[in-house]
Amino acid sequence: MSPSPTRSSTSKKARTSYVCTECGWQSPKWLGQCRECKEWGTLTEHVEAPGALPSGGAALARATAVRPAEPARPIGEVSAEAARAQPTGVGELDRVLGGGIVPGAVVLLAGEPGVGKSTLLLDVAAKAAAVARQRGTRPVLYVTGEESASQVRLRAERIDAIDPALLLASETELGALLGHVEAASPSLLVVDSVQTIASAQVEGSAGGVTQVRAVASTLIAVAKERSIPVLLVGHVTKDGGIAGPRVLEHLVDVVCQFEGDRHARLRLLRAVKNRYGPTDEVGCFDLGERGIIGLEDPSGLFLSSARSEVPGTCATVTLEGRRPMPVEVQALVAGTNAGSPRRTTSGLDHSRVAMALAVLQARLGVDTSSADVYLSTVGGARTVEPATDLAVAVAVVSAARNLPTPAGLAAFGEVGLTGEVRATVGIQRRLAEAARLGFDRAIVPLAGSAELRTVPGMQVLPVSHVGEAIGAALPRG
């Protein structure tokens, strides 16, 4: 009888698993549907090389222990100067990153196709190159795997992003990319995108789970070793998640989402993860024919130019992270002969709008059951914050009764199902932003209003019920 195999011999066999190309979930056997993301036909075979490490915790520790390059030091003796954030030249990006990009940091920028990721990073690369040229430091390297160098040059001409210190290369092989890094020794590396780069040392096609993991790990190691900040463009799935293995988001230092409607000019940049700064800041950009421009004051996009008294409008101030953003809500109530009246929203949460209409009908007798109701925000702004409920209610009643809202009025507060106006966060910041934009009256929740500081030029009207808010906004109704 042949001897049974020992544990050490079986541990040397290659291990086969199946990895989902959409979310990175692993299974020991092939399945038709991923148990994590529920996608069909996305599991691919992944073979891990056999290992020669001994089993057992103590034996493994002895086999893998090496002498460190330098001993551990007290944290107070470690210099932090090498990790100071350096401005990129794009103020809105610096706001989101926490003042700039840290040397050696790896930033992953994800977003829908056509939202402007490549345009933004090309503009960042050009501005960083101009700073590097003025200071006499190393150039900036932009590597594209999705377009040819000529196509990127055409975009650079359109957005005025051409600088002698900006180096451009079109590569899809990781070895060639590392060769460019070795030759240029850049002060900033931009890779567009991480899903288009493949390593010849790893099996699988570009964009696969194994390739994305290997490429990202290599670029991160290069960034840390050479203290080169790296900006990576990442694709997203149809559900809005970042394509590739979930470990990609854990490996990088910063994960940013670039959002916006492709039919609107407004673009918002949010930090989902940031090891070096806050994650509650939002950057605003205006994407036009001449490129992308940071907006320090985006109120012009969110408020209509006509500030006269018009029925069906009401302004509010939302909070995107810590940043107050003005939003104008417009409503239209039109009679219909259809059996099922339409409820159409744009930029607002459809479920919250439906609840607001139900509250108005049940508590105030504003019946819109036989009319079409259309609600929209100005400039493509999107908000799902409950604090917009009061502005929605005022705009709907104003449109239904054909009564114009007073010029200079803003309203913010959450409306409950009983009609009460609930307290919301950041009232003081909202009032200050509304006053800065020229509003002189604000309807706010009664709860917490006693603690508010006086805002010069602003009349504050605290209310506890939506009926009081409608009476304050539409006294002639």
PDB file of C-alpha atoms in Angstrom, residues 34-316:
ATOM      1  CA  CYS A  34     -21.847  35.338  -8.377  1.00  0.00           C
ATOM      2  CA  ARG A  35     -23.190  35.050  -4.825  1.00  0.00           C
ATOM      3  CA  GLU A  36     -22.046  38.613  -4.007  1.00  0.00           C
ATOM      4  CA  CYS A  37     -23.086  40.862  -6.922  1.00  0.00           C
ATOM      5  CA  LYS A  38     -25.608  38.417  -8.490  1.00  0.00           C
ATOM      6  CA  GLU A  39     -24.069  38.770 -11.963  1.00  0.00           C
ATOM      7  CA  TRP A  40     -24.185  35.792 -14.321  1.00  0.00           C
ATOM      8  CA  GLY A  41     -21.175  34.286 -16.078  1.00  0.00           C
ATOM      9  CA  THR A  42     -18.563  36.473 -14.370  1.00  0.00           C
ATOM     10  CA  LEU A  43     -16.561  33.808 -12.476  1.00  0.00           C
ATOM     11  CA  THR A  44     -13.187  33.046 -14.057  1.00  0.00           C
ATOM     12  CA  GLU A  45     -10.584  30.482 -13.068  1.00  0.00           C
ATOM     13  CA  HIS A  46      -7.622  31.701 -11.030  1.00  0.00           C
ATOM     14  CA  VAL A  47      -4.672  29.408 -10.291  1.00  0.00           C
ATOM     15  CA  GLU A  48      -2.342  30.348  -7.433  1.00  0.00           C
ATOM     16  CA  ALA A  49       1.250  29.184  -7.662  1.00  0.00           C
ATOM     17  CA  PRO A  50       2.183  26.415  -5.190  1.00  0.00           C
ATOM     18  CA  GLY A  51       3.872  27.714  -2.062  1.00  0.00           C
ATOM     19  CA  ALA A  52       6.829  26.233  -0.252  1.00  0.00           C
ATOM     20  CA  LEU A  53       6.200  27.779   3.136  1.00  0.00           C
ATOM     21  CA  PRO A  54       6.050  25.364   6.055  1.00  0.00           C
ATOM     22  CA  SER A  55       2.812  24.858   7.916  1.00  0.00           C
ATOM     23  CA  GLY A  56       2.370  25.950  11.505  1.00  0.00           C
ATOM     24  CA  GLY A  57       2.538  29.455  12.945  1.00  0.00           C
ATOM     25  CA  ALA A  58       5.979  29.219  14.595  1.00  0.00           C
ATOM     26  CA  ALA A  59       7.629  27.546  11.606  1.00  0.00           C
ATOM     27  CA  LEU A  60       6.072  30.052   9.226  1.00  0.00           C
ATOM     28  CA  ALA A  61       7.295  32.964  11.374  1.00  0.00           C
ATOM     29  CA  ARG A  62      10.858  31.610  11.419  1.00  0.00           C
ATOM     30  CA  ALA A  63      10.830  31.014   7.647  1.00  0.00           C
ATOM     31  CA  THR A  64       9.565  34.468   6.723  1.00  0.00           C
ATOM     32  CA  ALA A  65      11.276  36.689   9.312  1.00  0.00           C
ATOM     33  CA  VAL A  66      13.916  39.033   7.821  1.00  0.00           C
ATOM     34  CA  ARG A  67      16.095  41.773   9.263  1.00  0.00           C
ATOM     35  CA  PRO A  68      14.391  45.162   8.724  1.00  0.00           C
ATOM     36  CA  ALA A  69      16.169  47.853   6.715  1.00  0.00           C
ATOM     37  CA  GLU A  70      15.979  50.218   9.684  1.00  0.00           C
ATOM     38  CA  PRO A  71      14.802  49.667  13.259  1.00  0.00           C
ATOM     39  CA  ALA A  72      11.486  50.964  14.546  1.00  0.00           C
ATOM     40  CA  ARG A  73      11.667  54.434  16.070  1.00  0.00           C
ATOM     41  CA  PRO A  74       9.496  56.372  18.528  1.00  0.00           C
ATOM     42  CA  ILE A  75       6.719  58.089  16.630  1.00  0.00           C
ATOM     43  CA  GLY A  76       7.844  61.499  17.871  1.00  0.00           C
ATOM     44  CA  GLU A  77      11.208  61.084  16.113  1.00  0.00           C
ATOM     45  CA  VAL A  78       9.646  60.342  12.700  1.00  0.00           C
ATOM     46  CA  SER A  79       9.741  63.359  10.379  1.00  0.00           C
ATOM     47  CA  ALA A  80       6.428  64.350   8.797  1.00  0.00           C
ATOM     48  CA  GLU A  81       7.863  66.830   6.288  1.00  0.00           C
ATOM     49  CA  ALA A  82       8.056  64.216   3.525  1.00  0.00           C
ATOM     50  CA  ALA A  83       4.310  63.621   3.827  1.00  0.00           C
ATOM     51  CA  ARG A  84       3.166  67.246   3.596  1.00  0.00           C
ATOM     52  CA  ALA A  85       0.475  67.763   0.973  1.00  0.00           C
ATOM     53  CA  GLN A  86       1.565  69.647  -2.141  1.00  0.00           C
ATOM     54  CA  PRO A  87      -1.026  71.777  -4.013  1.00  0.00           C
ATOM     55  CA  THR A  88      -1.938  70.444  -7.454  1.00  0.00           C
ATOM     56  CA  GLY A  89      -2.863  73.840  -8.911  1.00  0.00           C
ATOM     57  CA  VAL A  90      -6.564  72.868  -9.105  1.00  0.00           C
ATOM     58  CA  GLY A  91      -8.213  74.415  -6.065  1.00  0.00           C
ATOM     59  CA  GLU A  92     -11.338  72.246  -6.027  1.00  0.00           C
ATOM     60  CA  LEU A  93      -9.281  69.058  -6.208  1.00  0.00           C
ATOM     61  CA  ASP A  94      -7.047  70.310  -3.392  1.00  0.00           C
ATOM     62  CA  ARG A  95     -10.174  70.993  -1.323  1.00  0.00           C
ATOM     63  CA  VAL A  96     -11.318  67.384  -1.676  1.00  0.00           C
ATOM     64  CA  LEU A  97      -7.849  65.908  -1.065  1.00  0.00           C
ATOM     65  CA  GLY A  98      -7.334  67.986   2.082  1.00  0.00           C
ATOM     66  CA  GLY A  99      -4.976  70.665   0.790  1.00  0.00           C
ATOM     67  CA  GLY A 100      -3.170  68.824  -2.000  1.00  0.00           C
ATOM     68  CA  ILE A 101      -1.663  65.490  -2.892  1.00  0.00           C
ATOM     69  CA  VAL A 102       0.835  63.790  -0.584  1.00  0.00           C
ATOM     70  CA  PRO A 103       4.126  62.542  -2.139  1.00  0.00           C
ATOM     71  CA  GLY A 104       3.878  58.794  -2.625  1.00  0.00           C
ATOM     72  CA  ALA A 105       0.075  58.782  -2.340  1.00  0.00           C
ATOM     73  CA  VAL A 106      -2.023  56.812  -4.820  1.00  0.00           C
ATOM     74  CA  VAL A 107      -5.363  58.404  -5.742  1.00  0.00           C
ATOM     75  CA  LEU A 108      -8.072  56.433  -7.572  1.00  0.00           C
ATOM     76  CA  LEU A 109     -10.544  58.566  -9.535  1.00  0.00           C
ATOM     77  CA  ALA A 110     -13.688  56.728 -10.644  1.00  0.00           C
ATOM     78  CA  GLY A 111     -16.761  57.862 -12.531  1.00  0.00           C
ATOM     79  CA  GLU A 112     -19.241  57.132 -15.282  1.00  0.00           C
ATOM     80  CA  PRO A 113     -18.040  57.082 -18.909  1.00  0.00           C
ATOM     81  CA  GLY A 114     -17.970  60.580 -20.382  1.00  0.00           C
ATOM     82  CA  VAL A 115     -18.203  62.399 -17.058  1.00  0.00           C
ATOM     83  CA  GLY A 116     -14.815  64.087 -17.590  1.00  0.00           C
ATOM     84  CA  LYS A 117     -12.267  62.030 -15.629  1.00  0.00           C
ATOM     85  CA  SER A 118      -9.590  62.175 -18.343  1.00  0.00           C
ATOM     86  CA  THR A 119     -10.212  65.867 -18.946  1.00  0.00           C
ATOM     87  CA  LEU A 120      -9.842  66.665 -15.251  1.00  0.00           C
ATOM     88  CA  LEU A 121      -6.608  64.704 -14.820  1.00  0.00           C
ATOM     89  CA  LEU A 122      -5.111  66.122 -18.013  1.00  0.00           C
ATOM     90  CA  ASP A 123      -5.788  69.616 -16.676  1.00  0.00           C
ATOM     91  CA  VAL A 124      -4.250  68.633 -13.319  1.00  0.00           C
ATOM     92  CA  ALA A 125      -1.188  67.196 -15.085  1.00  0.00           C
ATOM     93  CA  ALA A 126      -0.685  70.363 -17.143  1.00  0.00           C
ATOM     94  CA  LYS A 127      -0.935  72.655 -14.117  1.00  0.00           C
ATOM     95  CA  ALA A 128       1.425  70.436 -12.115  1.00  0.00           C
ATOM     96  CA  ALA A 129       3.858  70.451 -15.050  1.00  0.00           C
ATOM     97  CA  ALA A 130       3.796  74.261 -15.172  1.00  0.00           C
ATOM     98  CA  VAL A 131       4.636  74.404 -11.466  1.00  0.00           C
ATOM     99  CA  ALA A 132       7.420  71.845 -11.929  1.00  0.00           C
ATOM    100  CA  ARG A 133       8.909  73.809 -14.816  1.00  0.00           C
ATOM    101  CA  GLN A 134       8.900  77.053 -12.838  1.00  0.00           C
ATOM    102  CA  ARG A 135      10.591  75.392  -9.879  1.00  0.00           C
ATOM    103  CA  GLY A 136      13.024  73.448 -12.039  1.00  0.00           C
ATOM    104  CA  THR A 137      11.894  70.085 -10.640  1.00  0.00           C
ATOM    105  CA  ARG A 138      11.075  66.800 -12.339  1.00  0.00           C
ATOM    106  CA  PRO A 139       8.473  66.661 -15.149  1.00  0.00           C
ATOM    107  CA  VAL A 140       4.977  65.145 -15.072  1.00  0.00           C
ATOM    108  CA  LEU A 141       4.255  61.851 -16.867  1.00  0.00           C
ATOM    109  CA  TYR A 142       0.816  61.120 -18.332  1.00  0.00           C
ATOM    110  CA  VAL A 143       0.333  57.523 -19.509  1.00  0.00           C
ATOM    111  CA  THR A 144      -2.792  56.709 -21.501  1.00  0.00           C
ATOM    112  CA  GLY A 145      -3.939  53.211 -22.306  1.00  0.00           C
ATOM    113  CA  GLU A 146      -7.322  54.097 -23.781  1.00  0.00           C
ATOM    114  CA  GLU A 147      -6.316  56.636 -26.445  1.00  0.00           C
ATOM    115  CA  SER A 148      -3.405  57.318 -28.699  1.00  0.00           C
ATOM    116  CA  ALA A 149      -0.952  60.095 -27.902  1.00  0.00           C
ATOM    117  CA  SER A 150      -2.338  62.125 -30.833  1.00  0.00           C
ATOM    118  CA  GLN A 151      -5.868  61.966 -29.468  1.00  0.00           C
ATOM    119  CA  VAL A 152      -4.738  63.160 -26.052  1.00  0.00           C
ATOM    120  CA  ARG A 153      -2.799  65.977 -27.749  1.00  0.00           C
ATOM    121  CA  LEU A 154      -5.984  67.159 -29.475  1.00  0.00           C
ATOM    122  CA  ARG A 155      -7.816  67.299 -26.138  1.00  0.00           C
ATOM    123  CA  ALA A 156      -4.886  69.108 -24.556  1.00  0.00           C
ATOM    124  CA  GLU A 157      -5.050  71.777 -27.286  1.00  0.00           C
ATOM    125  CA  ARG A 158      -8.777  72.219 -26.723  1.00  0.00           C
ATOM    126  CA  ILE A 159      -8.449  72.740 -22.961  1.00  0.00           C
ATOM    127  CA  ASP A 160      -5.103  74.608 -23.138  1.00  0.00           C
ATOM    128  CA  ALA A 161      -3.188  71.875 -21.299  1.00  0.00           C
ATOM    129  CA  ILE A 162       0.084  71.849 -23.252  1.00  0.00           C
ATOM    130  CA  ASP A 163       3.292  72.379 -21.299  1.00  0.00           C
ATOM    131  CA  PRO A 164       6.921  71.446 -22.104  1.00  0.00           C
ATOM    132  CA  ALA A 165       7.236  69.689 -18.749  1.00  0.00           C
ATOM    133  CA  LEU A 166       4.265  67.396 -19.436  1.00  0.00           C
ATOM    134  CA  LEU A 167       5.420  64.078 -20.918  1.00  0.00           C
ATOM    135  CA  LEU A 168       2.905  61.889 -22.748  1.00  0.00           C
ATOM    136  CA  ALA A 169       3.082  58.157 -23.478  1.00  0.00           C
ATOM    137  CA  SER A 170       0.571  55.670 -24.849  1.00  0.00           C
ATOM    138  CA  GLU A 171       1.189  52.251 -23.268  1.00  0.00           C
ATOM    139  CA  THR A 172      -0.834  49.216 -22.237  1.00  0.00           C
ATOM    140  CA  GLU A 173       1.993  47.033 -20.924  1.00  0.00           C
ATOM    141  CA  LEU A 174       3.114  47.417 -17.324  1.00  0.00           C
ATOM    142  CA  GLY A 175       6.780  46.814 -18.101  1.00  0.00           C
ATOM    143  CA  ALA A 176       6.845  49.616 -20.672  1.00  0.00           C
ATOM    144  CA  LEU A 177       5.056  51.943 -18.233  1.00  0.00           C
ATOM    145  CA  LEU A 178       7.679  51.238 -15.574  1.00  0.00           C
ATOM    146  CA  GLY A 179      10.377  51.887 -18.171  1.00  0.00           C
ATOM    147  CA  HIS A 180       8.932  55.356 -18.780  1.00  0.00           C
ATOM    148  CA  VAL A 181       8.902  55.987 -15.035  1.00  0.00           C
ATOM    149  CA  GLU A 182      12.535  54.876 -14.782  1.00  0.00           C
ATOM    150  CA  ALA A 183      13.603  57.124 -17.660  1.00  0.00           C
ATOM    151  CA  ALA A 184      11.616  60.249 -16.758  1.00  0.00           C
ATOM    152  CA  SER A 185      11.647  60.024 -12.926  1.00  0.00           C
ATOM    153  CA  PRO A 186       8.451  62.144 -12.830  1.00  0.00           C
ATOM    154  CA  SER A 187       7.182  64.280  -9.987  1.00  0.00           C
ATOM    155  CA  LEU A 188       3.617  63.133 -10.762  1.00  0.00           C
ATOM    156  CA  LEU A 189       2.335  60.047 -12.598  1.00  0.00           C
ATOM    157  CA  VAL A 190      -1.120  59.865 -14.186  1.00  0.00           C
ATOM    158  CA  VAL A 191      -2.375  56.499 -15.493  1.00  0.00           C
ATOM    159  CA  ASP A 192      -5.536  56.466 -17.613  1.00  0.00           C
ATOM    160  CA  SER A 193      -6.752  53.890 -16.818  1.00  0.00           C
ATOM    161  CA  VAL A 194      -5.691  51.111 -14.458  1.00  0.00           C
ATOM    162  CA  GLN A 195      -8.030  48.630 -16.213  1.00  0.00           C
ATOM    163  CA  THR A 196      -6.220  49.040 -19.547  1.00  0.00           C
ATOM    164  CA  ILE A 197      -2.738  48.178 -18.254  1.00  0.00           C
ATOM    165  CA  ALA A 198      -1.637  44.521 -18.239  1.00  0.00           C
ATOM    166  CA  SER A 199       1.468  42.725 -16.995  1.00  0.00           C
ATOM    167  CA  ALA A 200       3.160  40.086 -19.123  1.00  0.00           C
ATOM    168  CA  GLN A 201       4.133  38.256 -15.914  1.00  0.00           C
ATOM    169  CA  VAL A 202       0.505  37.642 -14.902  1.00  0.00           C
ATOM    170  CA  GLU A 203      -2.078  35.503 -16.627  1.00  0.00           C
ATOM    171  CA  GLY A 204      -5.362  36.987 -17.797  1.00  0.00           C
ATOM    172  CA  SER A 205      -6.453  39.887 -19.947  1.00  0.00           C
ATOM    173  CA  ALA A 206      -6.283  43.572 -19.057  1.00  0.00           C
ATOM    174  CA  GLY A 207      -9.063  44.610 -16.698  1.00  0.00           C
ATOM    175  CA  GLY A 208      -9.386  41.190 -15.104  1.00  0.00           C
ATOM    176  CA  VAL A 209      -9.271  40.719 -11.373  1.00  0.00           C
ATOM    177  CA  THR A 210      -5.759  39.244 -11.353  1.00  0.00           C
ATOM    178  CA  GLN A 211      -4.335  41.859 -13.718  1.00  0.00           C
ATOM    179  CA  VAL A 212      -5.883  44.837 -11.924  1.00  0.00           C
ATOM    180  CA  ARG A 213      -4.589  43.587  -8.581  1.00  0.00           C
ATOM    181  CA  ALA A 214      -1.081  43.029  -9.937  1.00  0.00           C
ATOM    182  CA  VAL A 215      -0.899  46.369 -11.785  1.00  0.00           C
ATOM    183  CA  ALA A 216      -2.231  48.350  -8.831  1.00  0.00           C
ATOM    184  CA  SER A 217       0.122  46.645  -6.375  1.00  0.00           C
ATOM    185  CA  THR A 218       3.126  47.355  -8.597  1.00  0.00           C
ATOM    186  CA  LEU A 219       2.250  51.016  -9.112  1.00  0.00           C
ATOM    187  CA  ILE A 220       1.655  51.473  -5.387  1.00  0.00           C
ATOM    188  CA  ALA A 221       5.049  49.925  -4.609  1.00  0.00           C
ATOM    189  CA  VAL A 222       6.730  52.274  -7.109  1.00  0.00           C
ATOM    190  CA  ALA A 223       4.892  55.282  -5.666  1.00  0.00           C
ATOM    191  CA  LYS A 224       5.986  54.496  -2.110  1.00  0.00           C
ATOM    192  CA  GLU A 225       9.571  53.665  -3.069  1.00  0.00           C
ATOM    193  CA  ARG A 226      10.145  56.786  -5.179  1.00  0.00           C
ATOM    194  CA  SER A 227       7.737  59.153  -3.332  1.00  0.00           C
ATOM    195  CA  ILE A 228       5.874  59.774  -6.590  1.00  0.00           C
ATOM    196  CA  PRO A 229       2.193  60.728  -6.274  1.00  0.00           C
ATOM    197  CA  VAL A 230       0.089  58.617  -8.642  1.00  0.00           C
ATOM    198  CA  LEU A 231      -3.348  59.426 -10.046  1.00  0.00           C
ATOM    199  CA  LEU A 232      -5.244  56.413 -11.392  1.00  0.00           C
ATOM    200  CA  VAL A 233      -8.408  56.485 -13.475  1.00  0.00           C
ATOM    201  CA  GLY A 234     -10.815  53.661 -12.621  1.00  0.00           C
ATOM    202  CA  HIS A 235     -13.787  52.341 -14.554  1.00  0.00           C
ATOM    203  CA  VAL A 236     -17.136  51.708 -12.903  1.00  0.00           C
ATOM    204  CA  THR A 237     -19.688  48.939 -13.332  1.00  0.00           C
ATOM    205  CA  LYS A 238     -23.266  49.459 -14.438  1.00  0.00           C
ATOM    206  CA  ASP A 239     -24.279  49.712 -10.773  1.00  0.00           C
ATOM    207  CA  GLY A 240     -21.814  52.566 -10.157  1.00  0.00           C
ATOM    208  CA  GLY A 241     -19.231  50.532  -8.226  1.00  0.00           C
ATOM    209  CA  ILE A 242     -15.542  50.581  -9.105  1.00  0.00           C
ATOM    210  CA  ALA A 243     -14.720  47.789 -11.559  1.00  0.00           C
ATOM    211  CA  GLY A 244     -12.200  45.162 -10.531  1.00  0.00           C
ATOM    212  CA  PRO A 245     -11.468  43.530  -7.192  1.00  0.00           C
ATOM    213  CA  ARG A 246     -12.647  45.196  -4.022  1.00  0.00           C
ATOM    214  CA  VAL A 247      -9.075  45.014  -2.748  1.00  0.00           C
ATOM    215  CA  LEU A 248      -8.202  47.806  -5.213  1.00  0.00           C
ATOM    216  CA  GLU A 249     -10.063  50.337  -3.064  1.00  0.00           C
ATOM    217  CA  HIS A 250      -8.295  49.056   0.047  1.00  0.00           C
ATOM    218  CA  LEU A 251      -4.833  49.272  -1.518  1.00  0.00           C
ATOM    219  CA  VAL A 252      -4.951  52.885  -2.696  1.00  0.00           C
ATOM    220  CA  ASP A 253      -4.735  55.845  -0.316  1.00  0.00           C
ATOM    221  CA  VAL A 254      -7.572  57.974  -1.708  1.00  0.00           C
ATOM    222  CA  VAL A 255     -10.731  57.003  -3.589  1.00  0.00           C
ATOM    223  CA  CYS A 256     -12.637  59.809  -5.324  1.00  0.00           C
ATOM    224  CA  GLN A 257     -15.940  59.686  -7.198  1.00  0.00           C
ATOM    225  CA  PHE A 258     -16.515  62.069 -10.104  1.00  0.00           C
ATOM    226  CA  GLU A 259     -20.260  62.591 -10.574  1.00  0.00           C
ATOM    227  CA  GLY A 260     -22.508  64.519 -12.886  1.00  0.00           C
ATOM    228  CA  ASP A 261     -25.181  64.328 -15.538  1.00  0.00           C
ATOM    229  CA  ARG A 262     -23.611  64.199 -18.981  1.00  0.00           C
ATOM    230  CA  HIS A 263     -26.332  66.556 -20.225  1.00  0.00           C
ATOM    231  CA  ALA A 264     -25.459  69.202 -17.612  1.00  0.00           C
ATOM    232  CA  ARG A 265     -22.310  71.221 -17.023  1.00  0.00           C
ATOM    233  CA  LEU A 266     -22.010  70.658 -13.287  1.00  0.00           C
ATOM    234  CA  ARG A 267     -19.565  68.018 -12.014  1.00  0.00           C
ATOM    235  CA  LEU A 268     -19.057  67.071  -8.357  1.00  0.00           C
ATOM    236  CA  LEU A 269     -15.932  65.437  -6.933  1.00  0.00           C
ATOM    237  CA  ARG A 270     -16.297  63.536  -3.650  1.00  0.00           C
ATOM    238  CA  ALA A 271     -13.733  61.662  -1.549  1.00  0.00           C
ATOM    239  CA  VAL A 272     -15.060  58.250  -0.561  1.00  0.00           C
ATOM    240  CA  LYS A 273     -11.822  57.322   1.224  1.00  0.00           C
ATOM    241  CA  ASN A 274      -8.954  59.596   2.218  1.00  0.00           C
ATOM    242  CA  ARG A 275      -6.087  58.557   4.465  1.00  0.00           C
ATOM    243  CA  TYR A 276      -4.656  62.094   4.547  1.00  0.00           C
ATOM    244  CA  GLY A 277      -7.688  64.332   4.872  1.00  0.00           C
ATOM    245  CA  PRO A 278     -11.450  64.627   5.351  1.00  0.00           C
ATOM    246  CA  THR A 279     -14.072  62.764   3.351  1.00  0.00           C
ATOM    247  CA  ASP A 280     -16.850  65.327   3.767  1.00  0.00           C
ATOM    248  CA  GLU A 281     -15.623  67.926   1.258  1.00  0.00           C
ATOM    249  CA  VAL A 282     -17.056  68.361  -2.235  1.00  0.00           C
ATOM    250  CA  GLY A 283     -15.379  69.935  -5.257  1.00  0.00           C
ATOM    251  CA  CYS A 284     -17.469  71.645  -7.942  1.00  0.00           C
ATOM    252  CA  PHE A 285     -16.442  71.862 -11.591  1.00  0.00           C
ATOM    253  CA  ASP A 286     -17.932  73.370 -14.723  1.00  0.00           C
ATOM    254  CA  LEU A 287     -17.355  71.166 -17.789  1.00  0.00           C
ATOM    255  CA  GLY A 288     -17.610  73.173 -20.994  1.00  0.00           C
ATOM    256  CA  GLU A 289     -16.246  73.251 -24.507  1.00  0.00           C
ATOM    257  CA  ARG A 290     -12.969  74.827 -23.348  1.00  0.00           C
ATOM    258  CA  GLY A 291     -12.308  72.244 -20.662  1.00  0.00           C
ATOM    259  CA  ILE A 292     -13.065  71.885 -17.003  1.00  0.00           C
ATOM    260  CA  ILE A 293     -13.002  74.786 -14.562  1.00  0.00           C
ATOM    261  CA  GLY A 294     -13.164  74.669 -10.771  1.00  0.00           C
ATOM    262  CA  LEU A 295     -16.050  76.608  -9.247  1.00  0.00           C
ATOM    263  CA  GLU A 296     -15.347  78.213  -5.893  1.00  0.00           C
ATOM    264  CA  ASP A 297     -18.851  79.738  -5.963  1.00  0.00           C
ATOM    265  CA  PRO A 298     -21.236  77.492  -7.935  1.00  0.00           C
ATOM    266  CA  SER A 299     -24.380  79.405  -6.972  1.00  0.00           C
ATOM    267  CA  GLY A 300     -24.740  80.786 -10.498  1.00  0.00           C
ATOM    268  CA  LEU A 301     -25.440  77.285 -11.810  1.00  0.00           C
ATOM    269  CA  PHE A 302     -28.069  76.426  -9.201  1.00  0.00           C
ATOM    270  CA  LEU A 303     -30.126  79.616  -9.079  1.00  0.00           C
ATOM    271  CA  SER A 304     -32.152  81.063 -11.937  1.00  0.00           C
ATOM    272  CA  SER A 305     -31.078  84.447 -13.240  1.00  0.00           C
ATOM    273  CA  ALA A 306     -34.537  85.905 -12.711  1.00  0.00           C
ATOM    274  CA  ARG A 307     -34.918  86.719  -9.012  1.00  0.00           C
ATOM    275  CA  SER A 308     -38.405  88.230  -9.447  1.00  0.00           C
ATOM    276  CA  GLU A 309     -41.524  86.810  -7.810  1.00  0.00           C
ATOM    277  CA  VAL A 310     -42.596  83.755  -9.818  1.00  0.00           C
ATOM    278  CA  PRO A 311     -45.175  81.093  -8.839  1.00  0.00           C
ATOM    279  CA  GLY A 312     -43.832  77.606  -8.239  1.00  0.00           C
ATOM    280  CA  THR A 313     -40.292  78.426  -7.105  1.00  0.00           C
ATOM    281  CA  CYS A 314     -38.514  78.268  -3.768  1.00  0.00           C
ATOM    282  CA  ALA A 315     -34.825  78.352  -2.922  1.00  0.00           C
ATOM    283  CA  THR A 316     -33.101  76.228  -0.312  1.00  0.00           C
TER     284      THR A 316
END
